[in-house]
XYZ file of C-alpha atoms in Angstrom:
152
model
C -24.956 6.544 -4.802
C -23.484 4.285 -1.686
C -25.247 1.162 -3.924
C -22.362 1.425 -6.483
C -19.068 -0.745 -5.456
C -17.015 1.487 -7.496
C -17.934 4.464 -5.699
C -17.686 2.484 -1.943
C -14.472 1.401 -2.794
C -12.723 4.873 -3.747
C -14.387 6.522 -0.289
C -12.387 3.730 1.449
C -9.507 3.739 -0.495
C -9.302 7.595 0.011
C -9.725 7.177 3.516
C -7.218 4.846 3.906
C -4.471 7.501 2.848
C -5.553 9.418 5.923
C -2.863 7.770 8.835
C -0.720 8.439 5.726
C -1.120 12.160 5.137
C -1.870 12.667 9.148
C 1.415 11.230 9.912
C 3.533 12.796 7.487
C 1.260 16.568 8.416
C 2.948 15.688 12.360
C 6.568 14.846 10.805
C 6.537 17.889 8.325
C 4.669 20.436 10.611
C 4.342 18.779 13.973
C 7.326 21.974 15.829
C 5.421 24.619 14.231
C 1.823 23.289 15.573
C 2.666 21.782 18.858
C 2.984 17.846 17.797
C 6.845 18.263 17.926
C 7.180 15.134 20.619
C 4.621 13.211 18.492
C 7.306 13.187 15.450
C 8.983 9.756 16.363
C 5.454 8.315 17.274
C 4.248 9.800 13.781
C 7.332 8.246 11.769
C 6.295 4.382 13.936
C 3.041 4.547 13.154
C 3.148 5.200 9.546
C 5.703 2.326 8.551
C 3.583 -0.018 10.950
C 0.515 0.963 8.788
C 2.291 0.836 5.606
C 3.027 -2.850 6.583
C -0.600 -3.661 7.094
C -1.755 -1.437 3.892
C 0.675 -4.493 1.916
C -0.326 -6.775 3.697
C -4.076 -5.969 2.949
C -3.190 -5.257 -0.855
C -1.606 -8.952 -0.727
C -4.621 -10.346 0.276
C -6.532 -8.821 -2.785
C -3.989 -10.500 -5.211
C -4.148 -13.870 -3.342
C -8.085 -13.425 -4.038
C -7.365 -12.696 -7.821
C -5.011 -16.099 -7.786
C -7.786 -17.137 -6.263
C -10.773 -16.381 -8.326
C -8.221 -16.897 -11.911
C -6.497 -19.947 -11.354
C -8.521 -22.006 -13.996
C -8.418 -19.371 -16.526
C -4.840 -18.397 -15.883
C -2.696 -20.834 -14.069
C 0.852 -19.691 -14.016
C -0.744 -15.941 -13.420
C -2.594 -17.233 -10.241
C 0.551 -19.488 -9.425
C 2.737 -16.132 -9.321
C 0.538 -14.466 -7.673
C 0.223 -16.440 -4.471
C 3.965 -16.195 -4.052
C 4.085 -12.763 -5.299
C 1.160 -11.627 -2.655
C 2.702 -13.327 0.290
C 6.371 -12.223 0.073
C 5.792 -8.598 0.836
C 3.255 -9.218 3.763
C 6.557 -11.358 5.255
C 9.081 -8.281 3.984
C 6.588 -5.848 5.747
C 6.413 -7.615 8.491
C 10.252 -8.234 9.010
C 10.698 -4.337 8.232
C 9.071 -3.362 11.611
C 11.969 -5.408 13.780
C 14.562 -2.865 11.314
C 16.350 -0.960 14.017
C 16.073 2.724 12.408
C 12.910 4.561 11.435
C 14.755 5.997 8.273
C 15.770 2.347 7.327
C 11.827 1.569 7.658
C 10.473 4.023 5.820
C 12.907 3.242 3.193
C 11.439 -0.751 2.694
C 8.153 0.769 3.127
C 8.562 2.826 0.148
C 9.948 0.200 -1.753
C 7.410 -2.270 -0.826
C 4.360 -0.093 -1.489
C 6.103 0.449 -4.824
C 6.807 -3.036 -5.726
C 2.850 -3.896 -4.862
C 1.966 -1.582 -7.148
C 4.545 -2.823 -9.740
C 2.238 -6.402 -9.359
C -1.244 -4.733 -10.053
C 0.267 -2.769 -12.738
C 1.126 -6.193 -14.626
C -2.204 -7.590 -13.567
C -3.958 -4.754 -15.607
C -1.328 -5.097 -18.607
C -2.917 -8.802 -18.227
C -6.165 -7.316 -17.966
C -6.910 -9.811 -15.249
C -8.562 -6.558 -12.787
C -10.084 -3.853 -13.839
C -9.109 -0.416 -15.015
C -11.007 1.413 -12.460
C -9.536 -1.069 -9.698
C -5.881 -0.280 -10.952
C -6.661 3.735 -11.834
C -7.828 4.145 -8.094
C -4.894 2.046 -7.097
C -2.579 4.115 -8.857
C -3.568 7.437 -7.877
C -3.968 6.182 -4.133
C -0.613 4.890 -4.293
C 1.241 8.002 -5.198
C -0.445 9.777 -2.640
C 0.986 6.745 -0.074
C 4.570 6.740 -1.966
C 4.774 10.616 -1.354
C 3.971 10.584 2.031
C 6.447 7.968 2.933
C 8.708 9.579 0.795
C 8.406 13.218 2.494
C 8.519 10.887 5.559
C 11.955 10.024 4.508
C 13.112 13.310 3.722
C 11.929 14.912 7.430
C 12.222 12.280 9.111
């Protein structure tokens, strides 16, 4: 069962949503349960993770630039600018001086990474499993920050 990549890689996929849902459970409900001092705290922590979560996704594409450039040249030579420039954006949005403002180029950054995997499968250069999981884990991100947005 844990032998299959497939599997290992949805468990941690699905468990990396968790900072996502926790934080946006203390921004939406965080009054009513006692966490109501934790809500600017909550709103911090899940743009700062939001930029790391691109950051990480970049890496994967600079590995598929890496691991296609022979076959596909201009794909791979696209994709090492295209997986670098939101790591920087992400990493620029923390020094924004507003948590809404944050939230708002973490939502659009998340979205914009999964723009790039979604013409990587078009390509078919990954897999439809890879992007599947990718997709449903990113609308579970993209509501998050986006109820983030709305309560915050």
């Amino acid at each position: 069962m844990m032998n299959d990549p497939k599997r290992v890689a949805a468990i941690l996929m699905y468990a990396g949503t968790l900072p996502f849902i926790v934080c946006t459970i203390v921004l939406l409900f965080g009054n009513t349960i006692g966490l109501g001092s934790y809500r600017e705290f909550a709103t911090q922590a899940i743009t700062t993770y939001a930029a790391v979560i691109v950051s990480f996704l970049g890496g994967i594409q600079w590995g598929v630039a890496v691991v296609t450039h022979e076959q596909r040249p201009q794909t791979a030579k696209s994709l090492l600018l295209l997986s670098v420039v939101p790591s920087l954006l992400a990493w620029a949005m923390l020094f924004l001086p507003s948590n809404s403002s944050r939230v708002i180029v973490a939502i659009f950054l998340v979205g914009f990474v999964w723009v790039i995997d979604a013409l990587l499968h078009l390509q078919k250069v990954i897999p439809t499993w890879f992007f599947d999981l990718r997709s449903v884990v990113s609308a579970v991100v993209l509501a998050a920050l986006i109820l983030a947005m709305l309560v915050g």
